[in-house]
Every structure is written in structure tokens, then in C-alpha cells.
Amino acid sequence: MSHAGTLFSIYQKHLTRTPDAIMLVQDGQTVSYLQFDRQVQATTDWLMKQGIQPGDHVAVWLINRIEWLVLLFALARIGATLVAVNTKYRAHELQYILTNSQATTLILQLNFKKIDFAAVVKDVDPEALRHLQRVIMLDADTSTPTHLLGRPVVAFSVTDAKVTADVNADVTTATPITPTKRSPVDGPSTLADQNMAFFTTSGTTKGPKLVMHTQRTLSEHAGHVASGYGFGEPGDKLLAALPLCGVFGLNSVLGAVAGGMPVVLMDFFEGHTAAALIHSEHITHVFGSDEMLRRLTENSDPTPFPSLKTFGFASFSPRFIDLAKALIPRGIPMRGLYGSSEVMALFSLQKADMPIEERALGGGYTAAGALATVRARDPDSGELCPPGISGELEIHSPTLFKGYFNNPQATKDAFTEDGFFKTGDLGYTRTDGSFVYQSRMGDTMRLGGFLVDPTEIEQVLAEQPEIKSAQVVGIEIKGQLKPVAFVIPSDTQSGRTNNETIDPAIILNRLSKQLAAFKIPAHLWFIDAFPATASANGDKFQRVKLRELAEKNLASSTSA
């Protein structure tokens, strides 16, 4: 029986053809497609007995573990929505997500060694959670409280389902449940087109928005990733090192499952542990940030991972080109990519045979091929940009998000009249149909009449011997927008955080020989660390905080 468009369709083919093939690996334990499917069925029945119904919103706050994926597919069979909660969230953020998602159930664990979930929960106001009805606890023991957040705690008790599954059982019994109740925002009545998951944007100045995806958008994108990037060739195996609570981690796993590629789950990323798993499990595919790659390769052999075929990475720092030039010759198959909660992660990927300078850039060739369209629009004139000219990237794809939950105005503002998603990202298209991501539009600066990407200036600053890393923002000085720079010194042990130790004028004078005059920072300040906000995939710099600091510094110098 076919369930086209439902989440189950991601692994249906493999369940029918090769039910005993390995689907997941964690801590040495392997789970076949059949075992996974039996656990999903048992969990579906158990959740319904706890009162979870079609249309319910269920918050899942767990580290990477097999049960996270089981819950996702079980909730899909019920017709409920999984609210993905970032494991890095603190009390205020957790309360915000539970309240704004209208979650009726919270599923969590309290005793993970790296994250003190219990301490976070203590600071949440139970009175603010007016929709929450129950709490389900994994790994419950005698110390587990009977009530949490003022709600009764139920121990999750279907962990043995995958072990007791009958491997000779009929594999055609996994039939999604027909919804009998729907949330008023769930849209069309078919199961595939109901809301399946809410993901959070990485809001820094406001509360994050809840991005809505259906079973169809998740399943179709998984198929695009599997076919578009050739997942599932003999010997392929994915290391899932990113949190499943974010699209970057989840989309790579679902793509691997759709392609029949075994997935090795890491509960929490650690460089040395990941390196050991790549060796022992003969990992071929890893996706992550440039910082993860640095930690993965530090203190490693000159050619550390011969089994790797692809390391798709997203850059959160300005020196990723230098990183690529250092690591690609060592056999690390780095490829820049692009994605977001709205368009899905692994939306695009650069080709492996491109020159290093092009291969490391964000963007690439879309997984959906001709089904997806990317264009750039000049933010001032409103005209579409020809290839090679930077503008705001706009994307049309069959797997775009369906809107922001309970926020119709933000949803309307996010799309053009002809249905393209306005990404808020600066980039340009190439003549071959691919594209390049440069930076967030809010980070760009109109200098000397030109739209300037701050990473261009940051890269040159980071090449100076006194500087380890740099961030550039634009602020108004005497009625004109000017760039200013904050830099972390390369040698903090020698007191170089003091402007008196290193003369910024000397550095800026050097830059005048490398950059156009309008790109030279008007001021350069040394700083110990950049302000950042934690996301599921890594820390992201808060340029708005740097602008505030720059304005404060200027005000202080003026008054002095």
C-alpha cells in the first residue's frame, strides 16, 4: 500500500524490499527498517492511549536518540504536530516555545549528562502554559517527579518495542491513522498536507517564529536530497552529528533514510568522538558548521578520514575560505551548502569538482533541480538582478514552508506576489542555474553607492597577523553610513586586547592598499569575544549588539 506524501513514504520502499537492512546505529546498537517500523507502531498506539489526538501539538525536547525519530514518525501516523525544541534553550526560550506553539504535551528527559534539563524547567512559569496538559518522561526512574510544570508526569514505556519486534511479521501493516480532529490551522484534510512539524527561526532581537512544515514538504524534500546528491550508493553511511531539533540535522537524516543510507546518531557532538566514529563506522557523509570541522580535524593525521566522500558545511565565520584551502588538500571533501528553516536544510550544495574558492561558498545547486528556482532582486530598484550581481535571494520550491504558525502577517510579508520566499539573504545567481549565498541582508551595507558584503572586509582583516577573527557592521557617522570593525586579537596572552598595544591605524593603513577607500573601517576596536546567540547548529554572531557597542564607543569618544 502506498502512502505518497506522508512521512512514512520516506522509508516505505526500504521496509518492503529490505526490511532487515540497517537503518540506524547508536552506541553500537543497530536498528533495521522493520524494527524501527514496529517501534513506531507501538509508540503510536501508546501515545494515543495517553490522549494525544490528531491535530495536537507535541513539544519534543530531547538530545539525538532513536526515540526522537520514532516519535516524529509516530506523531505523523496520528496526524499530530511535533514542535522541535532546541536542546540549547534556557527557561525563557522554553516557555516561549511551549506557549506560542500551543503544545498540549511536552516530551523530555531530565538526566542527560551534558544538559541539565531539570535546572531549566525549574525557571519556567507553569501558569503561562495554558495549553499544556501532560508531560511524558523518557528514562524515568525512582527519582522522577510525579508532577512537572504543574502537570502529571507519565513515564515513556515503549522502549522495548524495537527489541521484541517479530522480524518475520508482515511489513504492509503500517497504515497511518485517519485524523478525526484537526487544528484550525492544519489546512487541507489529507494527512500528507497537515502540519507535521514546527521549527524555530533563530530570532535574536524578537522571539523566534514557528515555521510550519507538512508531511509532504518533509518527505518530498528528503527524496530530493537523496536523489539530487546521490545518497545511498554502496557503502554510504551518514554521521548525524547535528541536533535533530533543527532542520540542518533532521533534513540530512531524513534524506539519508530516503536514500537507504544507514545513519549513525551522535547524542551530542564532540570532536574526538566524531573522529573516532568516522573511522570505526567508515562514515562517508557528514554535515555541519565550519567550527565543527575545525574541532573534528584538530590534532588529526595529515589525511585523517579516507572514507569521507562529502563534508557539507555552513559557514558561521569569515575565514572559511582559508579553512577550505587548508583542509581540502588534506582530503577533507568540503562543499558549501545553503538552507534555512523555511526552505529546508541541504536545499543546495556546491559540486565536488569545483575550484576551492567556489566549492567552499554557501549556496550551490538545488537538490530539487528544475523544480526549484532561485533569483536575486535589487533591494533599492526592485528589479531582478542578472547573474553575478548581488541582491536579495528569492526562492520558489515545492517544499517551501507553509507559513509561520499563528502569524499571518509575517507569513504574508515573507512571500512575493508570485509565491517566491523572500529569504532576507544577500547573494547572486550564476549563469549555470546555481547561486551563491553571501550574508544576511540586514548585515549588508550601502557604501559609496555599492551594496557591500561585510564578509569581504572581514576576510581581509582576518588575514592581518595581529587579528584572529573580525566582524564588520555599518553605523551612521556624520550623516553617512560607515563600516566599523571589531576584532579578536591573534595573541590574547600578550595583552593585545588593549588598543595601546596594537595601533589600529597601522592595520587600517595596510587595508587601504587592499580595499577600496569606502570599504576601510572608520574605526577598529579590539574585543575579547563576539556577542552570539545559540542556535541548534551553532553560535551565530549578533551584529545588532556590535552596532549598539559601536554607537556607545563613538558616544564615549565624542564626550571625551
mmCIF file of C-alpha atoms in Angstrom, residues 18-291:
data_model
loop_
_atom_site.group_PDB
_atom_site.id
_atom_site.type_symbol
_atom_site.label_atom_id
_atom_site.label_comp_id
_atom_site.label_asym_id
_atom_site.label_seq_id
_atom_site.Cartn_x
_atom_site.Cartn_y
_atom_site.Cartn_z
ATOM 1 C CA THR A 18 14.999 -4.848 2.544
ATOM 2 C CA PRO A 19 13.267 -4.903 5.962
ATOM 3 C CA ASP A 20 16.304 -6.317 7.756
ATOM 4 C CA ALA A 21 18.776 -3.738 6.403
ATOM 5 C CA ILE A 22 20.315 -1.387 8.960
ATOM 6 C CA MET A 23 18.545 1.964 9.215
ATOM 7 C CA LEU A 24 20.042 3.467 12.406
ATOM 8 C CA VAL A 25 23.078 2.947 14.618
ATOM 9 C CA GLN A 26 23.631 4.440 18.079
ATOM 10 C CA ASP A 27 26.116 3.427 20.769
ATOM 11 C CA GLY A 28 26.806 0.209 18.911
ATOM 12 C CA GLN A 29 23.118 -0.759 18.715
ATOM 13 C CA THR A 30 21.699 -1.304 15.226
ATOM 14 C CA VAL A 31 18.047 -0.889 14.237
ATOM 15 C CA SER A 32 16.633 -2.294 11.000
ATOM 16 C CA TYR A 33 13.800 -0.769 8.993
ATOM 17 C CA LEU A 34 11.439 -3.428 10.292
ATOM 18 C CA GLN A 35 12.476 -2.939 13.912
ATOM 19 C CA PHE A 36 12.114 0.812 13.563
ATOM 20 C CA ASP A 37 8.674 0.455 11.981
ATOM 21 C CA ARG A 38 7.489 -1.840 14.777
ATOM 22 C CA GLN A 39 8.677 0.659 17.369
ATOM 23 C CA VAL A 40 6.848 3.436 15.538
ATOM 24 C CA GLN A 41 3.627 1.396 15.556
ATOM 25 C CA ALA A 42 3.959 0.555 19.259
ATOM 26 C CA THR A 43 4.701 4.203 20.104
ATOM 27 C CA THR A 44 1.734 5.380 18.033
ATOM 28 C CA ASP A 45 -0.621 3.133 19.996
ATOM 29 C CA TRP A 46 0.911 4.188 23.324
ATOM 30 C CA LEU A 47 0.719 7.924 22.575
ATOM 31 C CA MET A 48 -2.945 7.647 21.624
ATOM 32 C CA LYS A 49 -3.656 5.855 24.890
ATOM 33 C CA GLN A 50 -2.112 8.842 26.674
ATOM 34 C CA GLY A 51 -4.694 11.093 24.991
ATOM 35 C CA ILE A 52 -2.699 12.500 22.084
ATOM 36 C CA GLN A 53 -5.022 13.068 19.138
ATOM 37 C CA PRO A 54 -4.817 14.254 15.527
ATOM 38 C CA GLY A 55 -4.152 17.972 15.439
ATOM 39 C CA ASP A 56 -2.377 18.080 18.826
ATOM 40 C CA HIS A 57 0.930 19.937 19.116
ATOM 41 C CA VAL A 58 3.561 17.869 20.928
ATOM 42 C CA ALA A 59 6.831 19.501 22.034
ATOM 43 C CA VAL A 60 9.849 17.180 21.861
ATOM 44 C CA TRP A 61 12.834 18.346 23.899
ATOM 45 C CA LEU A 62 15.425 15.606 23.554
ATOM 46 C CA ILE A 63 19.013 15.103 22.524
ATOM 47 C CA ASN A 64 19.692 12.973 19.444
ATOM 48 C CA ARG A 65 18.443 9.463 20.108
ATOM 49 C CA ILE A 66 16.477 6.815 18.239
ATOM 50 C CA GLU A 67 13.322 7.720 20.170
ATOM 51 C CA TRP A 68 13.388 11.261 18.716
ATOM 52 C CA LEU A 69 12.899 9.838 15.228
ATOM 53 C CA VAL A 70 10.412 7.234 16.445
ATOM 54 C CA LEU A 71 8.301 9.995 17.985
ATOM 55 C CA LEU A 72 8.432 12.016 14.762
ATOM 56 C CA PHE A 73 7.053 9.143 12.684
ATOM 57 C CA ALA A 74 4.564 8.085 15.358
ATOM 58 C CA LEU A 75 3.129 11.590 15.597
ATOM 59 C CA ALA A 76 2.938 11.653 11.797
ATOM 60 C CA ARG A 77 0.826 8.477 11.829
ATOM 61 C CA ILE A 78 -1.526 10.028 14.367
ATOM 62 C CA GLY A 79 -1.750 13.302 12.454
ATOM 63 C CA ALA A 80 -0.255 15.336 15.295
ATOM 64 C CA THR A 81 2.422 18.033 15.023
ATOM 65 C CA LEU A 82 5.924 17.750 16.501
ATOM 66 C CA VAL A 83 7.243 21.004 17.963
ATOM 67 C CA ALA A 84 11.037 20.739 17.760
ATOM 68 C CA VAL A 85 12.572 22.322 20.873
ATOM 69 C CA ASN A 86 16.222 23.355 20.727
ATOM 70 C CA THR A 87 18.270 21.477 23.333
ATOM 71 C CA LYS A 88 20.272 24.669 23.957
ATOM 72 C CA TYR A 89 17.240 26.656 25.045
ATOM 73 C CA ARG A 90 17.074 28.151 28.516
ATOM 74 C CA ALA A 91 13.946 28.686 30.629
ATOM 75 C CA HIS A 92 12.720 31.858 28.905
ATOM 76 C CA GLU A 93 13.065 30.317 25.443
ATOM 77 C CA LEU A 94 11.458 27.036 26.502
ATOM 78 C CA GLN A 95 8.494 28.870 27.998
ATOM 79 C CA TYR A 96 8.146 30.999 24.871
ATOM 80 C CA ILE A 97 8.075 27.963 22.561
ATOM 81 C CA LEU A 98 5.655 25.965 24.711
ATOM 82 C CA THR A 99 3.315 28.932 24.991
ATOM 83 C CA ASN A 100 3.377 30.099 21.384
ATOM 84 C CA SER A 101 3.214 26.628 19.849
ATOM 85 C CA GLN A 102 0.124 25.829 21.961
ATOM 86 C CA ALA A 103 1.745 22.498 22.860
ATOM 87 C CA THR A 104 -0.559 20.129 24.729
ATOM 88 C CA THR A 105 2.253 17.704 25.585
ATOM 89 C CA LEU A 106 5.935 18.043 26.456
ATOM 90 C CA ILE A 107 8.207 15.019 25.931
ATOM 91 C CA LEU A 108 11.630 15.277 27.549
ATOM 92 C CA GLN A 109 14.329 13.642 29.612
ATOM 93 C CA LEU A 110 15.909 15.085 32.746
ATOM 94 C CA ASN A 111 19.152 13.206 33.221
ATOM 95 C CA PHE A 112 21.312 13.712 30.151
ATOM 96 C CA LYS A 113 24.931 14.139 31.214
ATOM 97 C CA LYS A 114 25.702 17.210 29.062
ATOM 98 C CA ILE A 115 22.487 19.238 29.558
ATOM 99 C CA ASP A 116 20.731 19.942 32.856
ATOM 100 C CA PHE A 117 17.145 19.890 31.616
ATOM 101 C CA ALA A 118 15.814 19.835 35.181
ATOM 102 C CA ALA A 119 17.505 23.122 36.068
ATOM 103 C CA VAL A 120 15.982 24.807 33.017
ATOM 104 C CA VAL A 121 12.470 23.564 33.785
ATOM 105 C CA LYS A 122 12.601 24.972 37.320
ATOM 106 C CA ASP A 123 12.608 28.529 35.983
ATOM 107 C CA VAL A 124 9.586 28.098 33.691
ATOM 108 C CA ASP A 125 6.304 29.614 34.880
ATOM 109 C CA PRO A 126 3.676 26.813 34.822
ATOM 110 C CA GLU A 127 0.847 29.362 34.814
ATOM 111 C CA ALA A 128 1.965 30.647 31.413
ATOM 112 C CA LEU A 129 1.497 27.232 29.774
ATOM 113 C CA ARG A 130 -2.262 27.322 29.400
ATOM 114 C CA HIS A 131 -2.404 24.654 26.656
ATOM 115 C CA LEU A 132 -0.058 22.141 28.287
ATOM 116 C CA GLN A 133 -1.898 19.075 29.625
ATOM 117 C CA ARG A 134 0.775 16.464 30.283
ATOM 118 C CA VAL A 135 4.494 15.741 30.499
ATOM 119 C CA ILE A 136 5.982 12.494 29.156
ATOM 120 C CA MET A 137 9.343 11.475 30.564
ATOM 121 C CA LEU A 138 11.967 9.287 28.904
ATOM 122 C CA ASP A 139 14.417 7.350 31.096
ATOM 123 C CA ALA A 140 12.156 7.735 34.127
ATOM 124 C CA ASP A 141 13.354 6.163 37.376
ATOM 125 C CA THR A 142 12.540 6.264 41.082
ATOM 126 C CA SER A 143 13.795 9.846 41.315
ATOM 127 C CA THR A 144 11.482 11.094 38.546
ATOM 128 C CA PRO A 145 8.926 13.576 39.942
ATOM 129 C CA THR A 146 5.221 12.730 39.708
ATOM 130 C CA HIS A 147 4.455 16.266 38.547
ATOM 131 C CA LEU A 148 6.430 18.758 36.479
ATOM 132 C CA LEU A 149 5.371 22.255 35.432
ATOM 133 C CA GLY A 150 2.230 21.608 37.441
ATOM 134 C CA ARG A 151 1.236 18.700 35.161
ATOM 135 C CA PRO A 152 1.260 14.942 35.771
ATOM 136 C CA VAL A 153 4.335 13.077 34.566
ATOM 137 C CA VAL A 154 3.893 9.856 32.588
ATOM 138 C CA ALA A 155 6.859 7.529 32.049
ATOM 139 C CA PHE A 156 7.526 6.679 28.410
ATOM 140 C CA SER A 157 7.265 2.883 28.422
ATOM 141 C CA VAL A 158 7.654 1.538 24.894
ATOM 142 C CA THR A 159 11.447 1.386 24.695
ATOM 143 C CA ASP A 160 11.479 -2.398 24.207
ATOM 144 C CA ALA A 161 9.287 -2.375 21.094
ATOM 145 C CA LYS A 162 12.202 -2.477 18.667
ATOM 146 C CA VAL A 163 13.813 -5.388 20.516
ATOM 147 C CA THR A 164 10.687 -7.585 20.667
ATOM 148 C CA ALA A 165 9.591 -6.947 17.075
ATOM 149 C CA ASP A 166 8.873 -10.080 15.065
ATOM 150 C CA VAL A 167 11.264 -9.873 12.120
ATOM 151 C CA ASN A 168 9.022 -12.211 10.144
ATOM 152 C CA ALA A 169 5.944 -10.008 10.568
ATOM 153 C CA ASP A 170 4.049 -8.642 7.604
ATOM 154 C CA VAL A 171 5.583 -5.289 6.624
ATOM 155 C CA THR A 172 2.443 -3.913 4.987
ATOM 156 C CA THR A 173 0.559 -3.202 8.224
ATOM 157 C CA ALA A 174 1.992 0.260 8.824
ATOM 158 C CA THR A 175 -1.077 2.280 7.889
ATOM 159 C CA PRO A 176 -1.382 5.914 9.005
ATOM 160 C CA ILE A 177 -4.365 6.692 11.203
ATOM 161 C CA THR A 178 -7.164 8.710 9.648
ATOM 162 C CA PRO A 179 -7.490 12.024 11.523
ATOM 163 C CA THR A 180 -10.742 12.610 13.383
ATOM 164 C CA LYS A 181 -9.839 16.042 14.756
ATOM 165 C CA ARG A 182 -7.821 18.838 13.250
ATOM 166 C CA SER A 183 -6.344 22.068 14.487
ATOM 167 C CA PRO A 184 -7.979 25.067 12.749
ATOM 168 C CA VAL A 185 -4.611 25.943 11.175
ATOM 169 C CA ASP A 186 -3.864 22.461 9.879
ATOM 170 C CA GLY A 187 -5.078 23.238 6.383
ATOM 171 C CA PRO A 188 -6.187 20.500 3.942
ATOM 172 C CA SER A 189 -7.750 17.367 5.389
ATOM 173 C CA THR A 190 -5.349 14.874 3.837
ATOM 174 C CA LEU A 191 -2.725 13.551 6.222
ATOM 175 C CA ALA A 192 0.173 14.458 3.931
ATOM 176 C CA ASP A 193 -0.819 18.122 3.847
ATOM 177 C CA GLN A 194 -1.428 18.604 7.554
ATOM 178 C CA ASN A 195 1.165 20.353 9.711
ATOM 179 C CA MET A 196 3.796 17.822 10.679
ATOM 180 C CA ALA A 197 6.479 19.862 12.387
ATOM 181 C CA PHE A 198 7.187 23.312 13.799
ATOM 182 C CA PHE A 199 10.779 24.507 13.646
ATOM 183 C CA THR A 200 12.031 27.733 15.184
ATOM 184 C CA THR A 201 13.858 30.515 13.436
ATOM 185 C CA SER A 202 16.923 31.795 15.270
ATOM 186 C CA GLY A 203 15.374 35.087 16.374
ATOM 187 C CA THR A 204 17.837 37.377 18.147
ATOM 188 C CA THR A 205 16.009 40.629 18.816
ATOM 189 C CA LYS A 206 12.482 39.192 18.906
ATOM 190 C CA GLY A 207 11.050 35.843 19.890
ATOM 191 C CA PRO A 208 11.670 33.188 17.221
ATOM 192 C CA LYS A 209 8.884 32.459 14.757
ATOM 193 C CA LEU A 210 7.464 28.948 14.372
ATOM 194 C CA VAL A 211 7.991 27.634 10.851
ATOM 195 C CA MET A 212 5.292 25.191 9.695
ATOM 196 C CA HIS A 213 6.098 22.176 7.502
ATOM 197 C CA THR A 214 3.773 19.409 6.381
ATOM 198 C CA GLN A 215 4.473 15.716 5.965
ATOM 199 C CA ARG A 216 4.563 16.320 2.226
ATOM 200 C CA THR A 217 7.211 19.054 2.342
ATOM 201 C CA LEU A 218 9.390 16.961 4.656
ATOM 202 C CA SER A 219 9.035 13.729 2.683
ATOM 203 C CA GLU A 220 9.421 15.291 -0.763
ATOM 204 C CA HIS A 221 12.489 17.246 0.318
ATOM 205 C CA ALA A 222 14.026 14.060 1.731
ATOM 206 C CA GLY A 223 13.537 12.455 -1.664
ATOM 207 C CA HIS A 224 15.074 15.446 -3.447
ATOM 208 C CA VAL A 225 18.141 15.323 -1.179
ATOM 209 C CA ALA A 226 18.575 11.565 -1.635
ATOM 210 C CA SER A 227 18.324 11.653 -5.427
ATOM 211 C CA GLY A 228 19.874 15.082 -6.012
ATOM 212 C CA TYR A 229 23.040 14.322 -4.070
ATOM 213 C CA GLY A 230 23.321 10.606 -4.830
ATOM 214 C CA PHE A 231 22.671 9.303 -1.313
ATOM 215 C CA GLY A 232 22.628 5.532 -0.828
ATOM 216 C CA GLU A 233 25.444 4.310 -3.018
ATOM 217 C CA PRO A 234 27.061 1.059 -1.799
ATOM 218 C CA GLY A 235 28.972 1.703 1.412
ATOM 219 C CA ASP A 236 27.420 5.128 2.097
ATOM 220 C CA LYS A 237 26.839 5.984 5.749
ATOM 221 C CA LEU A 238 25.863 9.283 7.423
ATOM 222 C CA LEU A 239 27.162 10.585 10.740
ATOM 223 C CA ALA A 240 24.284 12.557 12.288
ATOM 224 C CA ALA A 241 26.293 14.974 14.427
ATOM 225 C CA LEU A 242 23.858 17.903 14.314
ATOM 226 C CA PRO A 243 20.811 18.194 16.595
ATOM 227 C CA LEU A 244 17.618 16.682 15.201
ATOM 228 C CA CYS A 245 15.690 19.637 16.642
ATOM 229 C CA GLY A 246 16.959 21.792 13.752
ATOM 230 C CA VAL A 247 16.329 21.334 10.031
ATOM 231 C CA PHE A 248 20.079 21.050 9.340
ATOM 232 C CA GLY A 249 20.293 17.897 11.436
ATOM 233 C CA LEU A 250 16.863 16.447 10.645
ATOM 234 C CA ASN A 251 16.857 17.012 6.877
ATOM 235 C CA SER A 252 20.211 15.269 6.459
ATOM 236 C CA VAL A 253 18.926 12.255 8.408
ATOM 237 C CA LEU A 254 15.624 12.070 6.511
ATOM 238 C CA GLY A 255 17.493 12.382 3.216
ATOM 239 C CA ALA A 256 19.781 9.520 4.233
ATOM 240 C CA VAL A 257 16.808 7.362 5.255
ATOM 241 C CA ALA A 258 15.071 8.093 1.942
ATOM 242 C CA GLY A 259 18.224 7.057 0.088
ATOM 243 C CA GLY A 260 18.718 3.871 2.094
ATOM 244 C CA MET A 261 21.890 5.181 3.731
ATOM 245 C CA PRO A 262 22.478 3.905 7.304
ATOM 246 C CA VAL A 263 22.591 6.709 9.878
ATOM 247 C CA VAL A 264 24.952 6.762 12.870
ATOM 248 C CA LEU A 265 23.444 9.002 15.570
ATOM 249 C CA MET A 266 25.552 11.108 17.935
ATOM 250 C CA ASP A 267 23.700 12.260 21.049
ATOM 251 C CA PHE A 268 25.998 15.264 21.458
ATOM 252 C CA PHE A 269 28.794 16.478 19.184
ATOM 253 C CA GLU A 270 32.358 16.140 20.440
ATOM 254 C CA GLY A 271 35.256 16.405 18.020
ATOM 255 C CA HIS A 272 37.266 13.426 19.207
ATOM 256 C CA THR A 273 34.184 11.195 19.462
ATOM 257 C CA ALA A 274 33.035 12.157 15.975
ATOM 258 C CA ALA A 275 36.512 11.476 14.562
ATOM 259 C CA ALA A 276 36.541 8.032 16.166
ATOM 260 C CA LEU A 277 33.097 7.217 14.740
ATOM 261 C CA ILE A 278 34.124 8.288 11.243
ATOM 262 C CA HIS A 279 36.995 5.807 11.431
ATOM 263 C CA SER A 280 35.192 2.913 13.102
ATOM 264 C CA GLU A 281 31.941 3.198 11.125
ATOM 265 C CA HIS A 282 33.593 4.124 7.795
ATOM 266 C CA ILE A 283 31.456 7.250 7.544
ATOM 267 C CA THR A 284 31.086 8.750 4.055
ATOM 268 C CA HIS A 285 28.856 11.796 4.707
ATOM 269 C CA VAL A 286 28.924 14.471 7.414
ATOM 270 C CA PHE A 287 27.096 17.805 7.534
ATOM 271 C CA GLY A 288 27.851 20.608 9.968
ATOM 272 C CA SER A 289 29.405 24.012 10.565
ATOM 273 C CA ASP A 290 32.917 25.216 9.892
ATOM 274 C CA GLU A 291 33.539 25.253 13.650
#
